[in-house]
Amino acid sequence: MIKRLIFSAVFFCVFGYALAAVYNVKDYGAKGDGKQIDSPYINDAIEAAVKNGGGTVFLPAGTYLSYSVRMKSNITLHLDAGCVLLAAYPEEANGYDIAEDNEHNKFQDFGHSHWRNSLIWGIGLENIAIVGQGRIDGRGLTREESRLPGVGNKAVSFKLCKNVIIKDIQMVNCGHFALLATGVDNMTLNNVWVDTNRDGFDIDCCRNVRISDCSVNSPWDDAIVLKSSYALGFFRDTENITITNCFVSGYDKGSVIDGTFERYEPQAPDQGYVTGRIKLGTESSGGFRNITISNCVFERCRGLALETVDGGLLEDIVIDNITMRDIVNAPIFLRLGSRMRSPKGTAIGKMRRITISNVNVYNADSRYSCIISGIPDQCIEDVSFNNIRILYKGGGTKKDAQLDPPENENLYPEPWMFGTIPASGFFIRHVRNIELNNVQISFQNPDFRPSLWLKNAQGVRLFNYRAKIEAGVKPYTLKDGVEGFKMEMSDISE
C-alpha cells in the first residue's frame, strides 16, 4: 500500500493529474508476458477502482494479451511507455464479448451497429480516458464485419458516453475501426497515432468533439470520418466538431508508424485506390452541423469528401488551410444523393453553407477533377471556394470531354460513381449559388477537356479563376439549366 501511494504521488508530479488512487493491473494478477490472457485481471482492477469511486488503472511496460476490456465511469486507463495491449486471437472457449442485438442493423453496416465486440468498450459512461505512451495493437481483431460469436472487430468503441479523452497513445492493426464513437458528447482526441487496416476514427452521432494533432494512416479505409447513422434507433446530428493539425494518409499499413512510408500496396477493397482521407458521410441519416477542419495534411490518399445521401442535413461547414499530395481521386468531392438508407418516410437531405479556403493540391488524379453534384430534385447550395491551387496529372482526352456522367442518385457516394469526368477542373451539377474565388488549375501533362462543366446550375460565379486550356479546347461547357453564370477577371487560356 505504501508503494502504491508513493507511486500515486510520483504519477501526480510527472503527469499533472489530480492525486487519486492508482490500480496497477499486476496487483490483480495480470502478467504482461504476452502469453497469459490478462483481460480478466485488467477488468478486476477496473472493478476495484469503481468500488472506490474511480481512479487510474495502470498498465506498466509489458505485453498484455487480452480480450474485451470493459470500461466504467470515472476510470482512466493508463498505458505506460513500453506497454502493449495486444488483442488476442479468439479461441473456441474464449473470445471477445458478443455483439449485442440491434434491431436497426439494416440502416448501416454491421460494424457500426455494435459496440461490445471490441478490445475496449463502454456504454452509457461518463468521465473516462485512455492515455499514456503505450500502444493498442489489434492483431487478433478482424477487419471484416464478422457476426461470429467471440470475434472482435474494433479496438475501441463507446456508445452514449460523455466526457471522453483519448490522448498520446499509439494504435495499430485495429480491425474494422480503431475508434467507433456513437452518441458521444464532449470528446477529445489528442496526439493519437493510428496505423491500421480499416477505418481510423469513426465519429458517429457525436457532439462537441475535438480532434487535434493526430496522425492516421489507413490505406484501406477512411482515416478520420464523421458519420450520422441510425444505429442508436433515432436521428442524432454530428455537430460542433473541430479537426485540426492532423495528418491523414494511405501509405502501406504499418509503414507510417515505423517511419518507412512504403507505397507497394496500391489498392483498397472497394474499387481500388488507397483511401486514408477525411470524410463526412457515408452514413448520413442524421445531419452534420457546425464543423471546422483546419491545418491538415493529406498524403497518398483520396481527397476531401463531404457526403449526405441518407436524408441528413449537411450545413455550416468551414474548411481551411489544407495541403494535399499524391491524391488518387477527386481532390474535393461534394455529393448530395438519395441512397436513403434510413427509416421509411425520411426526406432527402440538404447540403448548404460550406466554405472551403486555402487548399493546395499537388499531383492529383485527373480522371475525376473536383466534383460538386446534387441530384435533379435537390441542389447543393451556398458553397464558396477561396484560394484553391490544384496541380493535376492531366491526360484527359477530347473523347472524355464529350461524356455526360450518369446521375446514379441511389449509389454509394464515391467519385468513381460518375466514371471519368468531362471537365479537367470542376464538374458542377445541380447546384445553386456557388462561388470560386482565386482558383488556379494546372497540369503535369496536356488535358483536352474544358476546365468547367456545368448543368442545372444557378448563380455560379468565378472571380480570378485561372486554368490552362489546350489549343482548340473550349474553356467551359454549359449544359441545360445554367443561369446566372458569371466570370470576372479570369483567365482560361492556352
Tab-separated table of C-alpha atoms in Angstrom:
chain	number	residue	atom	x	y	z
A	1	MET	CA	0.000	0.000	0.000
A	2	ILE	CA	2.843	2.406	0.862
A	3	LYS	CA	4.466	1.686	-2.505
A	4	ARG	CA	1.197	2.365	-4.268
A	5	LEU	CA	0.741	5.718	-2.514
A	6	ILE	CA	4.300	6.705	-3.358
A	7	PHE	CA	3.642	5.776	-6.978
A	8	SER	CA	0.474	7.896	-6.964
A	9	ALA	CA	2.398	10.905	-5.721
A	10	VAL	CA	5.075	10.452	-8.384
A	11	PHE	CA	2.360	9.973	-11.012
A	12	PHE	CA	0.824	13.289	-9.969
A	13	CYS	CA	4.152	15.114	-10.126
A	14	VAL	CA	5.084	13.789	-13.546
A	15	PHE	CA	1.728	13.923	-15.340
A	16	GLY	CA	-0.058	16.709	-13.504
A	17	TYR	CA	-3.171	14.636	-12.835
A	18	ALA	CA	-5.121	15.089	-9.627
A	19	LEU	CA	-3.905	12.787	-6.884
A	20	ALA	CA	-6.168	9.744	-6.938
A	21	ALA	CA	-5.966	6.034	-6.347
A	22	VAL	CA	-3.888	4.130	-8.897
A	23	TYR	CA	-4.652	0.467	-9.534
A	24	ASN	CA	-1.735	-1.444	-11.037
A	25	VAL	CA	-3.113	-4.361	-13.034
A	26	LYS	CA	-0.207	-6.552	-11.933
A	27	ASP	CA	-1.519	-6.329	-8.384
A	28	TYR	CA	-4.665	-8.076	-9.643
A	29	GLY	CA	-2.968	-10.945	-11.470
A	30	ALA	CA	-2.001	-9.545	-14.876
A	31	LYS	CA	1.432	-10.705	-16.032
A	32	GLY	CA	2.104	-8.662	-19.158
A	33	ASP	CA	4.128	-11.524	-20.613
A	34	GLY	CA	2.289	-11.783	-23.932
A	35	LYS	CA	1.196	-15.345	-23.098
A	36	GLN	CA	-1.401	-15.213	-20.352
A	37	ILE	CA	-4.799	-13.732	-21.211
A	38	ASP	CA	-4.728	-10.655	-18.992
A	39	SER	CA	-8.134	-9.098	-19.690
A	40	PRO	CA	-9.851	-10.752	-16.661
A	41	TYR	CA	-7.284	-9.148	-14.370
A	42	ILE	CA	-7.473	-5.769	-16.100
A	43	ASN	CA	-11.243	-5.895	-15.636
A	44	ASP	CA	-10.772	-6.834	-11.963
A	45	ALA	CA	-8.605	-3.739	-11.485
A	46	ILE	CA	-11.286	-1.600	-13.153
A	47	GLU	CA	-13.973	-3.052	-10.869
A	48	ALA	CA	-11.811	-2.406	-7.806
A	49	ALA	CA	-11.425	1.224	-8.850
A	50	VAL	CA	-15.167	1.572	-9.443
A	51	LYS	CA	-15.907	0.362	-5.907
A	52	ASN	CA	-13.869	3.287	-4.615
A	53	GLY	CA	-15.458	5.863	-6.892
A	54	GLY	CA	-12.998	5.588	-9.766
A	55	GLY	CA	-9.313	6.157	-10.421
A	56	THR	CA	-6.456	5.271	-12.733
A	57	VAL	CA	-5.973	1.689	-13.883
A	58	PHE	CA	-2.284	1.474	-14.686
A	59	LEU	CA	-0.638	-0.918	-17.153
A	60	PRO	CA	3.156	-0.791	-16.741
A	61	ALA	CA	5.545	-1.844	-19.502
A	62	GLY	CA	4.774	-5.306	-20.863
A	63	THR	CA	2.564	-7.060	-23.389
A	64	TYR	CA	-0.967	-7.717	-22.137
A	65	LEU	CA	-2.719	-10.328	-24.255
A	66	SER	CA	-6.399	-9.505	-23.958
A	67	TYR	CA	-9.961	-9.997	-24.981
A	68	SER	CA	-12.627	-7.408	-24.114
A	69	VAL	CA	-11.706	-4.741	-21.559
A	70	ARG	CA	-14.884	-3.225	-20.103
A	71	MET	CA	-14.517	0.455	-19.270
A	72	LYS	CA	-16.518	2.032	-16.447
A	73	SER	CA	-17.372	5.587	-15.468
A	74	ASN	CA	-14.674	7.675	-13.762
A	75	ILE	CA	-11.876	5.404	-14.989
A	76	THR	CA	-8.628	6.412	-16.666
A	77	LEU	CA	-6.851	3.554	-18.421
A	78	HIS	CA	-3.171	4.497	-18.457
A	79	LEU	CA	-0.882	2.570	-20.821
A	80	ASP	CA	2.671	3.327	-19.769
A	81	ALA	CA	5.599	3.670	-22.181
A	82	GLY	CA	6.563	0.149	-23.246
A	83	CYS	CA	3.059	-1.198	-22.641
A	84	VAL	CA	1.232	-3.049	-25.429
A	85	LEU	CA	-2.414	-4.007	-25.006
A	86	LEU	CA	-2.492	-6.830	-27.556
A	87	ALA	CA	-5.759	-8.183	-28.960
A	88	ALA	CA	-5.697	-11.987	-28.711
A	89	TYR	CA	-6.943	-14.296	-31.435
A	90	PRO	CA	-10.297	-15.774	-30.391
A	91	GLU	CA	-10.457	-19.468	-29.494
A	92	GLU	CA	-13.404	-21.846	-29.252
A	93	ALA	CA	-13.759	-21.396	-25.487
A	94	ASN	CA	-12.602	-17.774	-25.299
A	95	GLY	CA	-13.098	-14.568	-27.156
A	96	TYR	CA	-14.486	-11.066	-27.167
A	97	ASP	CA	-17.808	-10.059	-25.711
A	98	ILE	CA	-20.677	-10.970	-28.007
A	99	ALA	CA	-22.183	-8.231	-30.155
A	100	GLU	CA	-25.434	-7.007	-28.639
A	101	ASP	CA	-28.717	-7.156	-30.524
A	102	ASN	CA	-29.662	-4.120	-32.573
A	103	GLU	CA	-32.961	-4.050	-34.431
A	104	HIS	CA	-31.686	-1.143	-36.528
A	105	ASN	CA	-28.894	-3.128	-38.232
A	106	LYS	CA	-30.338	-2.680	-41.713
A	107	PHE	CA	-29.757	1.065	-41.748
A	108	GLN	CA	-25.945	0.873	-41.515
A	109	ASP	CA	-23.172	-1.688	-41.788
A	110	PHE	CA	-22.905	-4.354	-39.069
A	111	GLY	CA	-19.719	-2.875	-37.686
A	112	HIS	CA	-21.441	0.465	-36.982
A	113	SER	CA	-24.312	-1.215	-35.136
A	114	HIS	CA	-22.477	-2.985	-32.279
A	115	TRP	CA	-20.001	-1.986	-29.592
A	116	ARG	CA	-19.384	-4.869	-27.179
A	117	ASN	CA	-17.406	-6.979	-29.673
A	118	SER	CA	-14.334	-4.797	-29.161
A	119	LEU	CA	-10.985	-4.852	-27.399
A	120	ILE	CA	-12.043	-1.870	-25.215
A	121	TRP	CA	-15.676	-0.814	-24.939
A	122	GLY	CA	-18.090	1.210	-22.847
A	123	ILE	CA	-21.794	2.075	-22.988
A	124	GLY	CA	-23.562	4.836	-21.091
A	125	LEU	CA	-20.419	6.002	-19.277
A	126	GLU	CA	-19.027	9.362	-18.227
A	127	ASN	CA	-15.615	10.754	-17.330
A	128	ILE	CA	-13.420	8.147	-18.993
A	129	ALA	CA	-9.960	8.330	-20.547
A	130	ILE	CA	-7.365	6.237	-22.340
A	131	VAL	CA	-3.968	7.879	-22.009
A	132	GLY	CA	-0.246	7.211	-21.848
A	133	GLN	CA	2.554	6.489	-24.254
A	134	GLY	CA	1.749	2.819	-24.728
A	135	ARG	CA	0.261	1.017	-27.704
A	136	ILE	CA	-3.005	-0.713	-28.536
A	137	ASP	CA	-2.340	-3.499	-31.036
A	138	GLY	CA	-5.459	-5.093	-32.535
A	139	ARG	CA	-3.615	-8.078	-34.030
A	140	GLY	CA	-6.349	-10.554	-33.100
A	141	LEU	CA	-9.233	-8.415	-34.387
A	142	THR	CA	-10.858	-8.977	-37.751
A	143	ARG	CA	-11.127	-6.132	-40.224
A	144	GLU	CA	-14.294	-7.709	-41.625
A	145	GLU	CA	-17.832	-7.308	-40.281
A	146	SER	CA	-17.875	-10.722	-38.639
A	147	ARG	CA	-21.055	-11.875	-36.890
A	148	LEU	CA	-19.381	-14.916	-35.327
A	149	PRO	CA	-19.615	-15.089	-31.507
A	150	GLY	CA	-16.351	-14.291	-29.771
A	151	VAL	CA	-14.844	-12.408	-32.708
A	152	GLY	CA	-13.844	-8.800	-32.141
A	153	ASN	CA	-13.659	-6.188	-34.898
A	154	LYS	CA	-12.934	-2.860	-33.150
A	155	ALA	CA	-10.081	-1.627	-30.991
A	156	VAL	CA	-12.111	0.936	-29.009
A	157	SER	CA	-15.848	1.594	-29.071
A	158	PHE	CA	-18.025	3.877	-26.970
A	159	LYS	CA	-21.776	4.385	-27.148
A	160	LEU	CA	-23.818	7.123	-25.449
A	161	CYS	CA	-20.928	8.301	-23.296
A	162	LYS	CA	-19.841	11.775	-22.266
A	163	ASN	CA	-16.594	13.411	-21.222
A	164	VAL	CA	-14.130	11.133	-23.023
A	165	ILE	CA	-10.391	11.675	-23.547
A	166	ILE	CA	-8.015	9.621	-25.689
A	167	LYS	CA	-4.525	11.048	-25.631
A	168	ASP	CA	-0.918	10.252	-26.614
A	169	ILE	CA	-1.371	6.549	-27.346
A	170	GLN	CA	-0.483	4.561	-30.479
A	171	MET	CA	-2.988	2.289	-32.219
A	172	VAL	CA	-2.093	-0.323	-34.840
A	173	ASN	CA	-3.862	-3.180	-36.684
A	174	CYS	CA	-7.203	-2.089	-35.289
A	175	GLY	CA	-9.683	-4.259	-37.184
A	176	HIS	CA	-12.705	-2.541	-38.728
A	177	PHE	CA	-12.309	0.555	-36.514
A	178	ALA	CA	-9.547	1.980	-34.405
A	179	LEU	CA	-12.267	4.022	-32.678
A	180	LEU	CA	-16.032	3.847	-33.075
A	181	ALA	CA	-17.701	6.590	-31.040
A	182	THR	CA	-21.502	6.681	-31.337
A	183	GLY	CA	-23.636	9.192	-29.492
A	184	VAL	CA	-20.652	10.503	-27.522
A	185	ASP	CA	-20.663	14.064	-26.165
A	186	ASN	CA	-17.626	16.090	-25.128
A	187	MET	CA	-14.757	14.026	-26.517
A	188	THR	CA	-11.114	14.970	-27.029
A	189	LEU	CA	-8.662	13.040	-29.220
A	190	ASN	CA	-5.178	14.498	-28.956
A	191	ASN	CA	-1.767	13.344	-30.201
A	192	VAL	CA	-3.008	9.873	-31.113
A	193	TRP	CA	-1.038	7.862	-33.694
A	194	VAL	CA	-3.028	5.351	-35.738
A	195	ASP	CA	-1.698	2.976	-38.390
A	196	THR	CA	-4.404	0.498	-39.235
A	197	ASN	CA	-6.063	-1.764	-41.786
A	198	ARG	CA	-9.554	-0.185	-41.973
A	199	ASP	CA	-11.141	2.983	-40.528
A	200	GLY	CA	-9.221	5.171	-38.120
A	201	PHE	CA	-11.666	7.387	-36.189
A	202	ASP	CA	-15.406	6.950	-36.819
A	203	ILE	CA	-17.238	9.790	-35.070
A	204	ASP	CA	-20.937	8.938	-35.355
A	205	CYS	CA	-23.863	10.964	-33.948
A	206	CYS	CA	-21.444	12.803	-31.643
A	207	ARG	CA	-21.434	16.345	-30.290
A	208	ASN	CA	-18.661	18.639	-29.076
A	209	VAL	CA	-15.644	16.688	-30.331
A	210	ARG	CA	-12.079	17.988	-30.631
A	211	ILE	CA	-9.597	16.035	-32.773
A	212	SER	CA	-6.151	17.592	-32.812
A	213	ASP	CA	-2.518	16.766	-33.529
A	214	CYS	CA	-3.331	13.214	-34.646
A	215	SER	CA	-1.727	11.106	-37.389
A	216	VAL	CA	-3.917	8.472	-39.033
A	217	ASN	CA	-2.675	6.125	-41.756
A	218	SER	CA	-5.445	3.912	-43.154
A	219	PRO	CA	-4.749	2.710	-46.702
A	220	TRP	CA	-7.841	0.512	-46.925
A	221	ASP	CA	-10.472	2.843	-45.498
A	222	ASP	CA	-11.101	6.352	-44.203
A	223	ALA	CA	-8.717	7.962	-41.723
A	224	ILE	CA	-11.000	10.433	-39.931
A	225	VAL	CA	-14.674	10.102	-40.824
A	226	LEU	CA	-17.711	11.810	-39.360
A	227	LYS	CA	-20.964	9.869	-39.655
A	228	SER	CA	-24.565	10.245	-38.591
A	229	SER	CA	-26.136	6.807	-38.743
A	230	TYR	CA	-29.366	5.360	-37.375
A	231	ALA	CA	-27.511	2.863	-35.179
A	232	LEU	CA	-28.962	4.375	-31.989
A	233	GLY	CA	-32.519	3.897	-33.248
A	234	PHE	CA	-33.154	7.631	-33.563
A	235	PHE	CA	-31.843	10.568	-35.576
A	236	ARG	CA	-28.947	12.433	-33.978
A	237	ASP	CA	-26.772	15.049	-35.648
A	238	THR	CA	-22.999	15.027	-35.548
A	239	GLU	CA	-22.286	18.633	-34.615
A	240	ASN	CA	-19.855	21.080	-33.065
A	241	ILE	CA	-16.744	19.249	-34.281
A	242	THR	CA	-13.213	20.543	-34.846
A	243	ILE	CA	-10.470	18.636	-36.657
A	244	THR	CA	-7.152	20.463	-36.629
A	245	ASN	CA	-3.411	19.917	-37.098
A	246	CYS	CA	-3.881	16.334	-38.311
A	247	PHE	CA	-2.065	14.158	-40.868
A	248	VAL	CA	-4.009	11.558	-42.874
A	249	SER	CA	-2.556	9.156	-45.408
A	250	GLY	CA	-2.828	5.907	-47.334
A	251	TYR	CA	0.695	4.531	-47.131
A	252	ASP	CA	1.141	0.778	-46.690
A	253	LYS	CA	-0.169	-0.410	-43.337
A	254	GLY	CA	2.398	-0.085	-40.597
A	255	SER	CA	4.807	1.982	-42.648
A	256	VAL	CA	3.932	5.381	-41.188
A	257	ILE	CA	4.319	4.428	-37.564
A	258	ASP	CA	7.669	2.752	-38.350
A	259	GLY	CA	8.788	5.704	-40.484
A	260	THR	CA	9.326	3.878	-43.806
A	261	PHE	CA	6.271	5.359	-45.673
A	262	GLU	CA	6.059	2.466	-48.143
A	263	ARG	CA	3.933	2.536	-51.322
A	264	TYR	CA	3.821	-1.075	-52.513
A	265	GLU	CA	0.107	-1.697	-51.843
A	266	PRO	CA	-1.937	0.293	-54.405
A	267	GLN	CA	-5.454	-0.939	-53.681
A	268	ALA	CA	-8.277	-0.654	-51.184
A	269	PRO	CA	-11.067	-3.278	-51.089
A	270	ASP	CA	-13.667	-1.004	-52.714
A	271	GLN	CA	-12.994	-0.093	-56.329
A	272	GLY	CA	-9.248	0.104	-55.816
A	273	TYR	CA	-7.190	3.150	-54.870
A	274	VAL	CA	-5.891	3.718	-51.376
A	275	THR	CA	-8.199	5.663	-49.052
A	276	GLY	CA	-6.812	7.395	-45.947
A	277	ARG	CA	-8.768	10.682	-46.154
A	278	ILE	CA	-11.010	12.939	-44.056
A	279	LYS	CA	-14.686	12.444	-44.915
A	280	LEU	CA	-18.180	13.447	-43.790
A	281	GLY	CA	-20.589	10.559	-44.614
A	282	THR	CA	-21.374	7.946	-45.884
A	283	GLU	CA	-23.881	7.048	-43.133
A	284	SER	CA	-25.974	10.200	-43.044
A	285	SER	CA	-29.445	9.563	-41.652
A	286	GLY	CA	-28.864	12.351	-39.165
A	287	GLY	CA	-27.067	15.551	-40.047
A	288	PHE	CA	-23.701	17.312	-39.884
A	289	ARG	CA	-23.626	20.842	-38.487
A	290	ASN	CA	-21.108	23.386	-37.189
A	291	ILE	CA	-17.915	21.620	-38.236
A	292	THR	CA	-14.444	23.021	-38.881
A	293	ILE	CA	-11.463	21.254	-40.453
A	294	SER	CA	-8.201	23.201	-40.484
A	295	ASN	CA	-4.429	22.895	-40.832
A	296	CYS	CA	-4.488	19.305	-42.072
A	297	VAL	CA	-2.237	17.358	-44.460
A	298	PHE	CA	-3.489	14.651	-46.861
A	299	GLU	CA	-0.828	12.433	-48.445
A	300	ARG	CA	-1.092	9.484	-50.830
A	301	CYS	CA	-4.824	9.115	-50.296
A	302	ARG	CA	-8.240	10.111	-51.581
A	303	GLY	CA	-9.342	13.718	-51.375
A	304	LEU	CA	-11.664	15.577	-49.049
A	305	ALA	CA	-15.229	14.197	-49.224
A	306	LEU	CA	-18.466	15.745	-47.942
A	307	GLU	CA	-21.441	13.444	-48.487
A	308	THR	CA	-25.042	13.284	-47.354
A	309	VAL	CA	-27.087	10.603	-49.075
A	310	ASP	CA	-29.478	9.197	-46.431
A	311	GLY	CA	-31.580	12.244	-45.571
A	312	GLY	CA	-29.384	14.253	-43.226
A	313	LEU	CA	-28.673	17.990	-43.406
A	314	LEU	CA	-25.033	18.883	-44.032
A	315	GLU	CA	-24.613	22.564	-43.263
A	316	ASP	CA	-22.399	25.234	-41.748
A	317	ILE	CA	-19.025	23.689	-42.566
A	318	VAL	CA	-15.736	25.600	-42.718
A	319	ILE	CA	-12.552	24.023	-44.132
A	320	ASP	CA	-9.308	25.991	-44.168
A	321	ASN	CA	-5.555	25.541	-44.678
A	322	ILE	CA	-5.380	22.102	-46.271
A	323	THR	CA	-2.478	20.695	-48.246
A	324	MET	CA	-2.772	17.512	-50.324
A	325	ARG	CA	-0.165	15.494	-52.170
A	326	ASP	CA	-0.487	12.434	-54.431
A	327	ILE	CA	-4.294	12.342	-54.397
A	328	VAL	CA	-5.792	9.275	-56.073
A	329	ASN	CA	-9.282	10.587	-56.896
A	330	ALA	CA	-11.210	13.887	-56.713
A	331	PRO	CA	-9.336	16.387	-54.509
A	332	ILE	CA	-12.706	17.840	-53.453
A	333	PHE	CA	-15.923	15.784	-53.610
A	334	LEU	CA	-19.285	17.205	-52.533
A	335	ARG	CA	-22.190	14.814	-53.025
A	336	LEU	CA	-25.853	15.198	-52.135
A	337	GLY	CA	-27.626	11.959	-53.063
A	338	SER	CA	-30.690	9.853	-52.359
A	339	ARG	CA	-29.432	6.426	-51.314
A	340	MET	CA	-31.868	6.800	-48.364
A	341	ARG	CA	-30.550	4.094	-46.084
A	342	SER	CA	-32.926	5.368	-43.400
A	343	PRO	CA	-36.370	4.591	-41.989
A	344	LYS	CA	-39.216	4.784	-44.492
A	345	GLY	CA	-40.526	8.302	-44.995
A	346	THR	CA	-37.215	10.085	-44.407
A	347	ALA	CA	-36.919	13.096	-46.694
A	348	ILE	CA	-33.941	13.757	-48.985
A	349	GLY	CA	-31.285	15.784	-47.198
A	350	LYS	CA	-29.724	19.145	-47.934
A	351	MET	CA	-26.168	20.430	-48.333
A	352	ARG	CA	-25.582	24.133	-47.813
A	353	ARG	CA	-23.453	26.921	-46.347
A	354	ILE	CA	-19.984	25.486	-46.895
A	355	THR	CA	-16.733	27.446	-47.115
A	356	ILE	CA	-13.527	25.798	-48.372
A	357	SER	CA	-10.423	28.019	-48.377
A	358	ASN	CA	-6.655	27.911	-48.752
A	359	VAL	CA	-6.246	24.470	-50.295
A	360	ASN	CA	-3.088	23.414	-52.132
A	361	VAL	CA	-3.136	20.140	-54.097
A	362	TYR	CA	-0.175	18.540	-55.855
A	363	ASN	CA	-0.283	15.535	-58.217
A	364	ALA	CA	-3.998	14.711	-58.210
A	365	ASP	CA	-5.573	12.042	-60.413
A	366	SER	CA	-7.233	13.908	-63.288
A	367	ARG	CA	-9.970	11.413	-64.148
A	368	TYR	CA	-12.388	12.874	-61.603
A	369	SER	CA	-11.465	16.572	-61.337
A	370	CYS	CA	-13.303	18.259	-58.414
A	371	ILE	CA	-16.958	17.272	-58.147
A	372	ILE	CA	-19.879	19.254	-56.718
A	373	SER	CA	-23.008	17.254	-57.553
A	374	GLY	CA	-26.512	17.263	-56.165
A	375	ILE	CA	-29.448	15.467	-57.766
A	376	PRO	CA	-32.212	16.758	-60.077
A	377	ASP	CA	-34.690	17.370	-57.268
A	378	GLN	CA	-32.261	18.722	-54.689
A	379	CYS	CA	-29.435	21.205	-55.225
A	380	ILE	CA	-26.263	21.826	-53.253
A	381	GLU	CA	-26.475	25.459	-52.109
A	382	ASP	CA	-24.274	28.318	-50.941
A	383	VAL	CA	-20.741	26.978	-51.329
A	384	SER	CA	-17.629	29.112	-51.705
A	385	PHE	CA	-14.134	28.042	-52.755
A	386	ASN	CA	-11.383	30.548	-51.984
A	387	ASN	CA	-7.653	30.464	-52.727
A	388	ILE	CA	-7.516	26.998	-54.268
A	389	ARG	CA	-4.478	25.761	-56.201
A	390	ILE	CA	-4.570	22.313	-57.869
A	391	LEU	CA	-1.904	20.634	-59.974
A	392	TYR	CA	-3.448	17.634	-61.730
A	393	LYS	CA	-1.664	14.830	-63.553
A	394	GLY	CA	-3.588	15.688	-66.738
A	395	GLY	CA	-4.186	13.282	-69.597
A	396	GLY	CA	-7.884	13.851	-70.288
A	397	THR	CA	-8.890	13.318	-73.916
A	398	LYS	CA	-11.246	15.014	-76.352
A	399	LYS	CA	-13.406	11.897	-76.146
A	400	ASP	CA	-13.599	12.274	-72.364
A	401	ALA	CA	-14.841	15.825	-72.889
A	402	GLN	CA	-17.957	14.504	-74.651
A	403	LEU	CA	-19.107	12.389	-71.712
A	404	ASP	CA	-22.306	13.141	-69.769
A	405	PRO	CA	-21.958	11.253	-66.464
A	406	PRO	CA	-24.980	9.303	-65.153
A	407	GLU	CA	-26.886	10.660	-62.161
A	408	ASN	CA	-26.646	7.437	-60.115
A	409	GLU	CA	-28.745	9.068	-57.387
A	410	ASN	CA	-29.036	5.914	-55.273
A	411	LEU	CA	-25.467	4.627	-55.369
A	412	TYR	CA	-22.862	4.605	-52.632
A	413	PRO	CA	-21.138	8.004	-52.970
A	414	GLU	CA	-17.630	7.904	-54.410
A	415	PRO	CA	-16.111	9.832	-57.335
A	416	TRP	CA	-15.943	6.640	-59.399
A	417	MET	CA	-19.780	6.514	-59.419
A	418	PHE	CA	-19.710	9.003	-62.319
A	419	GLY	CA	-16.877	7.451	-64.327
A	420	THR	CA	-14.354	9.733	-65.995
A	421	ILE	CA	-15.436	13.349	-65.668
A	422	PRO	CA	-15.770	15.595	-68.792
A	423	ALA	CA	-14.081	18.544	-67.037
A	424	SER	CA	-10.429	18.995	-66.181
A	425	GLY	CA	-11.017	21.353	-63.225
A	426	PHE	CA	-14.538	21.370	-61.752
A	427	PHE	CA	-17.665	19.311	-62.513
A	428	ILE	CA	-20.676	21.237	-61.141
A	429	ARG	CA	-24.208	19.860	-61.410
A	430	HIS	CA	-27.497	20.542	-59.582
A	431	VAL	CA	-26.268	23.496	-57.563
A	432	ARG	CA	-27.335	26.960	-56.528
A	433	ASN	CA	-25.128	29.886	-55.530
A	434	ILE	CA	-21.559	28.592	-55.948
A	435	GLU	CA	-18.526	30.888	-55.874
A	436	LEU	CA	-14.953	30.150	-56.982
A	437	ASN	CA	-12.565	32.910	-55.927
A	438	ASN	CA	-8.851	32.951	-56.771
A	439	VAL	CA	-8.682	29.385	-58.109
A	440	GLN	CA	-5.735	28.128	-60.173
A	441	ILE	CA	-5.770	24.867	-62.166
A	442	SER	CA	-2.686	23.434	-63.891
A	443	PHE	CA	-1.477	20.119	-65.281
A	444	GLN	CA	1.652	17.994	-65.495
A	445	ASN	CA	0.540	16.616	-68.870
A	446	PRO	CA	-1.792	18.063	-71.525
A	447	ASP	CA	-5.515	17.715	-70.813
A	448	PHE	CA	-8.057	18.138	-73.625
A	449	ARG	CA	-11.208	18.699	-71.582
A	450	PRO	CA	-12.830	22.046	-70.745
A	451	SER	CA	-11.887	23.368	-67.338
A	452	LEU	CA	-15.511	23.647	-66.152
A	453	TRP	CA	-18.646	21.592	-66.845
A	454	LEU	CA	-21.976	22.924	-65.552
A	455	LYS	CA	-25.512	21.589	-65.651
A	456	ASN	CA	-28.624	22.739	-63.758
A	457	ALA	CA	-26.502	25.372	-62.064
A	458	GLN	CA	-27.906	28.694	-60.904
A	459	GLY	CA	-25.697	31.515	-59.762
A	460	VAL	CA	-22.216	30.089	-60.369
A	461	ARG	CA	-19.703	32.942	-60.144
A	462	LEU	CA	-15.976	32.917	-60.879
A	463	PHE	CA	-13.562	35.628	-59.823
A	464	ASN	CA	-9.870	35.341	-60.737
A	465	TYR	CA	-10.261	31.762	-61.974
A	466	ARG	CA	-7.153	30.692	-63.896
A	467	ALA	CA	-6.726	27.463	-65.845
A	468	LYS	CA	-4.585	26.197	-68.690
A	469	ILE	CA	-6.518	25.056	-71.766
A	470	GLU	CA	-5.021	23.212	-74.735
A	471	ALA	CA	-5.363	24.657	-78.233
A	472	GLY	CA	-8.786	24.077	-79.730
A	473	VAL	CA	-10.434	23.180	-76.407
A	474	LYS	CA	-13.279	25.372	-75.227
A	475	PRO	CA	-12.808	26.747	-71.720
A	476	TYR	CA	-16.132	25.577	-70.265
A	477	THR	CA	-19.239	23.568	-71.098
A	478	LEU	CA	-22.671	24.877	-70.134
A	479	LYS	CA	-25.435	22.287	-70.301
A	480	ASP	CA	-29.178	22.623	-69.655
A	481	GLY	CA	-30.405	24.756	-66.794
A	482	VAL	CA	-27.402	27.054	-66.344
A	483	GLU	CA	-28.476	30.526	-65.217
A	484	GLY	CA	-26.544	33.479	-63.852
A	485	PHE	CA	-23.103	32.142	-64.794
A	486	LYS	CA	-20.530	34.929	-64.390
A	487	MET	CA	-16.764	35.194	-64.843
A	488	GLU	CA	-14.745	38.236	-63.754
A	489	MET	CA	-11.009	38.880	-64.023
A	490	SER	CA	-10.475	35.240	-65.008
A	491	ASP	CA	-8.053	33.641	-67.439
A	492	ILE	CA	-8.906	30.292	-69.051
A	493	SER	CA	-6.487	30.132	-71.965
A	494	GLU	CA	-3.655	28.315	-73.662
